[in-house]
Tab-separated table of C-alpha atoms in Angstrom:
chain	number	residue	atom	x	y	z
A	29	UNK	CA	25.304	2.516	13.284
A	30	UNK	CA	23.109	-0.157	11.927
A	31	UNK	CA	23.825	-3.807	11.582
A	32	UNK	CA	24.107	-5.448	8.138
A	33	UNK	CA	20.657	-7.164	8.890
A	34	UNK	CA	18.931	-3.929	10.343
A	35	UNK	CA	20.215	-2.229	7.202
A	36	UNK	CA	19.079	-4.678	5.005
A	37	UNK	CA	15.386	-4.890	6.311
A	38	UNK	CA	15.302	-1.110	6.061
A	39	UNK	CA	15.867	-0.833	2.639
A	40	UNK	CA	13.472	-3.724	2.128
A	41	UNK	CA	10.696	-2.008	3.481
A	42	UNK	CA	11.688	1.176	2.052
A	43	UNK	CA	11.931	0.293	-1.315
A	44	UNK	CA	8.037	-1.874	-0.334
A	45	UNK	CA	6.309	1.387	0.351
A	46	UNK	CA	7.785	3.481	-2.706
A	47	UNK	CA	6.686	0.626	-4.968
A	48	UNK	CA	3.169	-0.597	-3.206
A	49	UNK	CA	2.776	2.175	-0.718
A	50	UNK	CA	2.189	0.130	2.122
A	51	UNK	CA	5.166	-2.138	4.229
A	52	UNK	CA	5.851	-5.647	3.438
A	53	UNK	CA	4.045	-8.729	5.503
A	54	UNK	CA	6.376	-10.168	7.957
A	55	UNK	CA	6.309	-13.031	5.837
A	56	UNK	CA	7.608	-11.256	3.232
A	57	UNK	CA	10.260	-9.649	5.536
A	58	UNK	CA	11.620	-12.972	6.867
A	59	UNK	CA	11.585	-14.597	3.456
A	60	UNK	CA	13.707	-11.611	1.558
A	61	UNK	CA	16.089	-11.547	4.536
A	62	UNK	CA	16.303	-15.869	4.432
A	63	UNK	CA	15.106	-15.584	8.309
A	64	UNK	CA	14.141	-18.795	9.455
A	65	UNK	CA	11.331	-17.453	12.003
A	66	UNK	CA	9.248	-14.039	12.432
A	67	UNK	CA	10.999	-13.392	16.019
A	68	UNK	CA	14.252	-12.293	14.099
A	69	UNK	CA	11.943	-10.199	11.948
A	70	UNK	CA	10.279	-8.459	15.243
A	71	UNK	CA	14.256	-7.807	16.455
A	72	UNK	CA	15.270	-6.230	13.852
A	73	UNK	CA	12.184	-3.736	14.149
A	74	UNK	CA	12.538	-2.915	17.511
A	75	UNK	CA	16.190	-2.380	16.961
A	76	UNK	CA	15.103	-0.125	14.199
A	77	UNK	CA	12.237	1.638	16.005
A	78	UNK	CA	15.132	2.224	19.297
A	79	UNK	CA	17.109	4.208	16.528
A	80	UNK	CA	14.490	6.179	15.642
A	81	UNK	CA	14.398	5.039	11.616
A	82	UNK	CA	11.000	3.455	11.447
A	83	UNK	CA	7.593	3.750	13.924
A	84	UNK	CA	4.955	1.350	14.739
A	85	UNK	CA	1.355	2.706	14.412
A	86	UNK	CA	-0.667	1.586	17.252
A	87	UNK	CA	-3.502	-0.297	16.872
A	88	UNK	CA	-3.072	-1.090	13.302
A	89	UNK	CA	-1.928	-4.651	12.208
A	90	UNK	CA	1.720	-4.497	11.013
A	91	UNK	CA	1.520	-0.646	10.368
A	92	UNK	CA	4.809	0.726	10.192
A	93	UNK	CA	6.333	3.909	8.493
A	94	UNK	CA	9.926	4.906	7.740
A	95	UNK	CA	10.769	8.246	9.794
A	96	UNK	CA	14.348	8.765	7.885
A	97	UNK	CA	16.930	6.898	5.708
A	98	UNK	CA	20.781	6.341	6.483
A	99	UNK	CA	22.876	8.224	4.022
A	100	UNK	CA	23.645	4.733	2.235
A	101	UNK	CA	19.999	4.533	1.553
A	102	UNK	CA	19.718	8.366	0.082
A	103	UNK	CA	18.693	10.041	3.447
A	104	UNK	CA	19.011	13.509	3.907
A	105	UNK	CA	19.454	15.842	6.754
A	106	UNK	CA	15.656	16.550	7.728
A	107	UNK	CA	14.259	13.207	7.564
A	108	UNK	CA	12.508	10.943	5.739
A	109	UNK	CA	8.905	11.832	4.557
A	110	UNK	CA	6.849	8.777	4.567
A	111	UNK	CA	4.417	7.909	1.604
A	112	UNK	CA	0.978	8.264	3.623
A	113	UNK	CA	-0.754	11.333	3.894
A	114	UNK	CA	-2.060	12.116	7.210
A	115	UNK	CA	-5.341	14.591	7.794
A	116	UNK	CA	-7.617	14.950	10.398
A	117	UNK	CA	-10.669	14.072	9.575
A	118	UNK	CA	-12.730	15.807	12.246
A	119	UNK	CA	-12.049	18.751	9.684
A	120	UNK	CA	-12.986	19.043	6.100
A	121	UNK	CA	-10.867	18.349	3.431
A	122	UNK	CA	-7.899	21.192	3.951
A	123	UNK	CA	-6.293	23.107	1.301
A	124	UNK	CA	-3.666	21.223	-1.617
A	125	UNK	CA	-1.257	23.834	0.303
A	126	UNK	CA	-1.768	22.477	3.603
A	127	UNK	CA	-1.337	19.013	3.411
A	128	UNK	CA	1.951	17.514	4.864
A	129	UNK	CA	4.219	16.532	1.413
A	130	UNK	CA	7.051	18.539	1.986
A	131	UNK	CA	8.396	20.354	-1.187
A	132	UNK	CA	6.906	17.736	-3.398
A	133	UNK	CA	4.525	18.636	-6.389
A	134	UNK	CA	0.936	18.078	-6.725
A	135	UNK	CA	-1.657	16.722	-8.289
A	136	UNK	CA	-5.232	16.676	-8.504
A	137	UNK	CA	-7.032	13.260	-9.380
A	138	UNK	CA	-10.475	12.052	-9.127
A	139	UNK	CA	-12.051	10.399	-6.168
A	140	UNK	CA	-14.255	7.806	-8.605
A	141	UNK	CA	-15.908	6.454	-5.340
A	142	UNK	CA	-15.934	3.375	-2.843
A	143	UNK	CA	-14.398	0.465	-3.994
A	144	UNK	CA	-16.542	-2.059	-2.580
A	145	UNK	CA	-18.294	-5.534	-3.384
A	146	UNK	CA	-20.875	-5.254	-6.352
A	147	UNK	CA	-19.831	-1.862	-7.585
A	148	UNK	CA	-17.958	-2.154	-10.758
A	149	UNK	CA	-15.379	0.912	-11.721
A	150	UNK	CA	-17.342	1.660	-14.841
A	151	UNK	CA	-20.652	2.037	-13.127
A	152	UNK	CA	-19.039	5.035	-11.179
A	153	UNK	CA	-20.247	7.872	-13.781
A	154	UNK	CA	-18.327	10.283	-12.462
A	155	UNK	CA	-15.679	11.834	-9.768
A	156	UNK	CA	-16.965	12.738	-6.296
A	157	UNK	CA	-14.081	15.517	-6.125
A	158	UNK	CA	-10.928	15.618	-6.279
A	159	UNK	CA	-7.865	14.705	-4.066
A	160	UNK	CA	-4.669	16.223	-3.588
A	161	UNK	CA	-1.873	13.952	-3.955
A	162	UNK	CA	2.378	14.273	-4.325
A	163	UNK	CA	3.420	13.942	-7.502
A	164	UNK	CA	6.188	11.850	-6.697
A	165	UNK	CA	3.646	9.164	-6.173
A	166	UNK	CA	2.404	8.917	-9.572
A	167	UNK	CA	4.649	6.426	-10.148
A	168	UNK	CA	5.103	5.018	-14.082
A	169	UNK	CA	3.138	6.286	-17.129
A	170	UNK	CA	-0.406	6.613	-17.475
A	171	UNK	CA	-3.543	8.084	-15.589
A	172	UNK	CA	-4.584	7.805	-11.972
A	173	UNK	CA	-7.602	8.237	-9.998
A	174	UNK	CA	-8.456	7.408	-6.288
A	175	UNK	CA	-11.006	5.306	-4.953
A	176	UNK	CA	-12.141	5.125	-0.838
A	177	UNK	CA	-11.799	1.884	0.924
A	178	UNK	CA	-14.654	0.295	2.021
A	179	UNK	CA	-13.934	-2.868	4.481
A	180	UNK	CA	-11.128	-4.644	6.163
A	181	UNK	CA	-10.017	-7.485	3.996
A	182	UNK	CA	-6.699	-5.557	3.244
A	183	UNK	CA	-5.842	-4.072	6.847
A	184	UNK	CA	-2.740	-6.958	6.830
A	185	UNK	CA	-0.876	-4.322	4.901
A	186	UNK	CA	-1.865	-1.714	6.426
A	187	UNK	CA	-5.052	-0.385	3.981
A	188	UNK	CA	-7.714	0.216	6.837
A	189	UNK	CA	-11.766	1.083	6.018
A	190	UNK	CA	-11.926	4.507	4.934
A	191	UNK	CA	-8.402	4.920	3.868
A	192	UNK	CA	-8.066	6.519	0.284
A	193	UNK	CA	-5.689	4.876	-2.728
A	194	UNK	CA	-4.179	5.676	-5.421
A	195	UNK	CA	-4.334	3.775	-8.187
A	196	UNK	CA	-2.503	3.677	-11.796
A	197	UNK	CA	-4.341	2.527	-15.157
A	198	UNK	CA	-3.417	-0.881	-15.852
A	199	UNK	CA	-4.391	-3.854	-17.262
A	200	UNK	CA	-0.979	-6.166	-16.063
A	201	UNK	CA	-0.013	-6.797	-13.030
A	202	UNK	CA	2.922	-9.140	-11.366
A	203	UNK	CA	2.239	-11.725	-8.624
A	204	UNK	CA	2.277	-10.062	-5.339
A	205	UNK	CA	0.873	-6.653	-6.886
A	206	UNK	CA	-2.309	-4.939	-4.862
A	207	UNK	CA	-4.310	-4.462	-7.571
A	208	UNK	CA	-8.169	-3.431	-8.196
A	209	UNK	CA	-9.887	-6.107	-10.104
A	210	UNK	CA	-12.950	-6.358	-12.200
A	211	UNK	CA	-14.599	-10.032	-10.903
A	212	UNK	CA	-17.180	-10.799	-13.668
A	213	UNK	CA	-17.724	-7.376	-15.059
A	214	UNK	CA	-19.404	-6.953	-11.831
A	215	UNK	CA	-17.549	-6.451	-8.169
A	216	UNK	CA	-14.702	-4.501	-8.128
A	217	UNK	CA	-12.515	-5.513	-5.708
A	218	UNK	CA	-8.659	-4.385	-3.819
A	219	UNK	CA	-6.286	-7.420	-3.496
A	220	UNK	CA	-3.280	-9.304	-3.675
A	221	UNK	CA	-3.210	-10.514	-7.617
A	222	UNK	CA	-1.040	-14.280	-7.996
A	223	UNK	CA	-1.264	-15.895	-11.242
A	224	UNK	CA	-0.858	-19.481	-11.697
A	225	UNK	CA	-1.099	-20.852	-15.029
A	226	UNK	CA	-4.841	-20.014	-16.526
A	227	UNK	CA	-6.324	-19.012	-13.027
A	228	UNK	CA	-6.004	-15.886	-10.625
A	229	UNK	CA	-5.985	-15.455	-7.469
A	230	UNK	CA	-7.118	-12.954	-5.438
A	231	UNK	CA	-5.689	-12.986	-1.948
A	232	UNK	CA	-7.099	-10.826	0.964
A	233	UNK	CA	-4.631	-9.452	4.109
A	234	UNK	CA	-7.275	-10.631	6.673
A	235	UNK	CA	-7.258	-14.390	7.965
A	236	UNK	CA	-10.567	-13.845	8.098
A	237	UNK	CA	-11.158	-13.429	4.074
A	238	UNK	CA	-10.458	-16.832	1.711
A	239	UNK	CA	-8.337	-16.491	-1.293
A	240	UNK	CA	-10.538	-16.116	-4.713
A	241	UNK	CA	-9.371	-18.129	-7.343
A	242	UNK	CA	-10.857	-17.546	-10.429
A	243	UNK	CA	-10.182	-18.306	-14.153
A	244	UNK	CA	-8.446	-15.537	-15.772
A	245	UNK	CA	-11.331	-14.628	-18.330
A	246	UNK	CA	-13.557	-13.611	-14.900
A	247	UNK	CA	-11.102	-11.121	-13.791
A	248	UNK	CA	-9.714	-7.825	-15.583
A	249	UNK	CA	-7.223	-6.081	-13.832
A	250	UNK	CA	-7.998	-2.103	-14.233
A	251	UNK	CA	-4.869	-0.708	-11.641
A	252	UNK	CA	-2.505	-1.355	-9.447
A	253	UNK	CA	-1.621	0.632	-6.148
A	254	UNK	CA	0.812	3.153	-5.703
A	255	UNK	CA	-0.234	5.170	-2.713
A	256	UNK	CA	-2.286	5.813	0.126
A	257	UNK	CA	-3.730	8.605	1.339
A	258	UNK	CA	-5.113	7.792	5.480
A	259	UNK	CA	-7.568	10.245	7.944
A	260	UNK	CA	-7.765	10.511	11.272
């Protein structure tokens, strides 16, 4: 049995990863539970890890994934599959029929490239290959491609250097949305996209990144994250 708070914080994250594909910040996780420090935060996740429902990747800042789901929250018997697709990559790329998704469908999409400073998305001429991905996490309407991650200004959420996302065509986004953006027609860049009146901010999950705040003609959203794909 799970307390009302464990419950709650479960179905936070949950409902996190299905929309961003990566957890919530602990910031995040105290504010949507009105918790007035992180320590009840870290409580309720070792509570939560004891019962088996979630698991803490070592060695990764704030990496967690959801092993199964209470009834309440639409678990079935079997588990939970979580939203990140794990490989080895000592091997080469294995089979769409191999990879770890469970039943689900899928799909093929283009790797475009590295998304990386000073390499904007239209410069990529074309797809390296292709990726296999669930279907399930196409989420919404429109087309998707992939792009590798090059760096470590977004490992706060759990999107670490070589990791591959998937992204959906957009041009909007909400605040708090991981988007790619297009700084200048120029640098092409994965982050945290806040609007505030006529400027944007882009917002790293690394202390050791500043927030860009820019006016909103210098920066065209082109997608906004929906999964991740992660190697070993």
């Amino acid at each position: 049995m799970l307390t009302k708070k464990q419950l709650d914080l479960l179905e936070f994250i949950h409902k996190r990863v299905q929309r961003d594909g990566v957890p919530p910040s602990f910031d995040e996780m105290k504010d949507a539970l009105d918790l007035r420090s992180k320590s009840g935060i870290h409580r309720l996740i070792t509570a939560l890890e004891e019962r088996g429902f979630i698991r803490r990747l070592a060695h990764r800042a704030r990496a967690l994934e959801i092993v199964k789901l209470p009834e309440s929250l639409g678990g079935k018997a079997g588990g939970f599959e979580p939203r990140v697709i794990e490989g080895d990559k000592s091997e080469a790329t294995p089979p769409a029929n191999a990879l770890p998704v469970g039943h689900a469908a899928l799909a093929e999409l283009p790797l475009m490239g590295r998304i990386a400073a000073g390499v904007p998305i239209e410069a990529i001429a074309h797809a390296s290959h292709n990726v296999a991905v669930p279907g399930d996490m196409l989420s919404g309407k429109g087309n998707h491609y992939a792009l590798e991650v090059k760096g470590d200004s977004m490992i706060g959420v759990g999107i670490n250097d070589g990791d591959i996302v998937v992204i959906r065509e957009t041009e909007v986004a909400d605040n708090g949305d991981i988007v790619v953006a297009l700084v200048e027609d120029q640098e092409a860049t994965l982050k945290k996209f806040y609007r505030n009146g006529n400027a944007i901010a882009l917002e790293a999950a690394n202390p050791a990144y500043e927030t860009r705040v820019l006016p909103e003609d210098k920066v065209r959203v082109q997608g906004r994250l929906v999964g991740l794909i992660r190697t070993y």
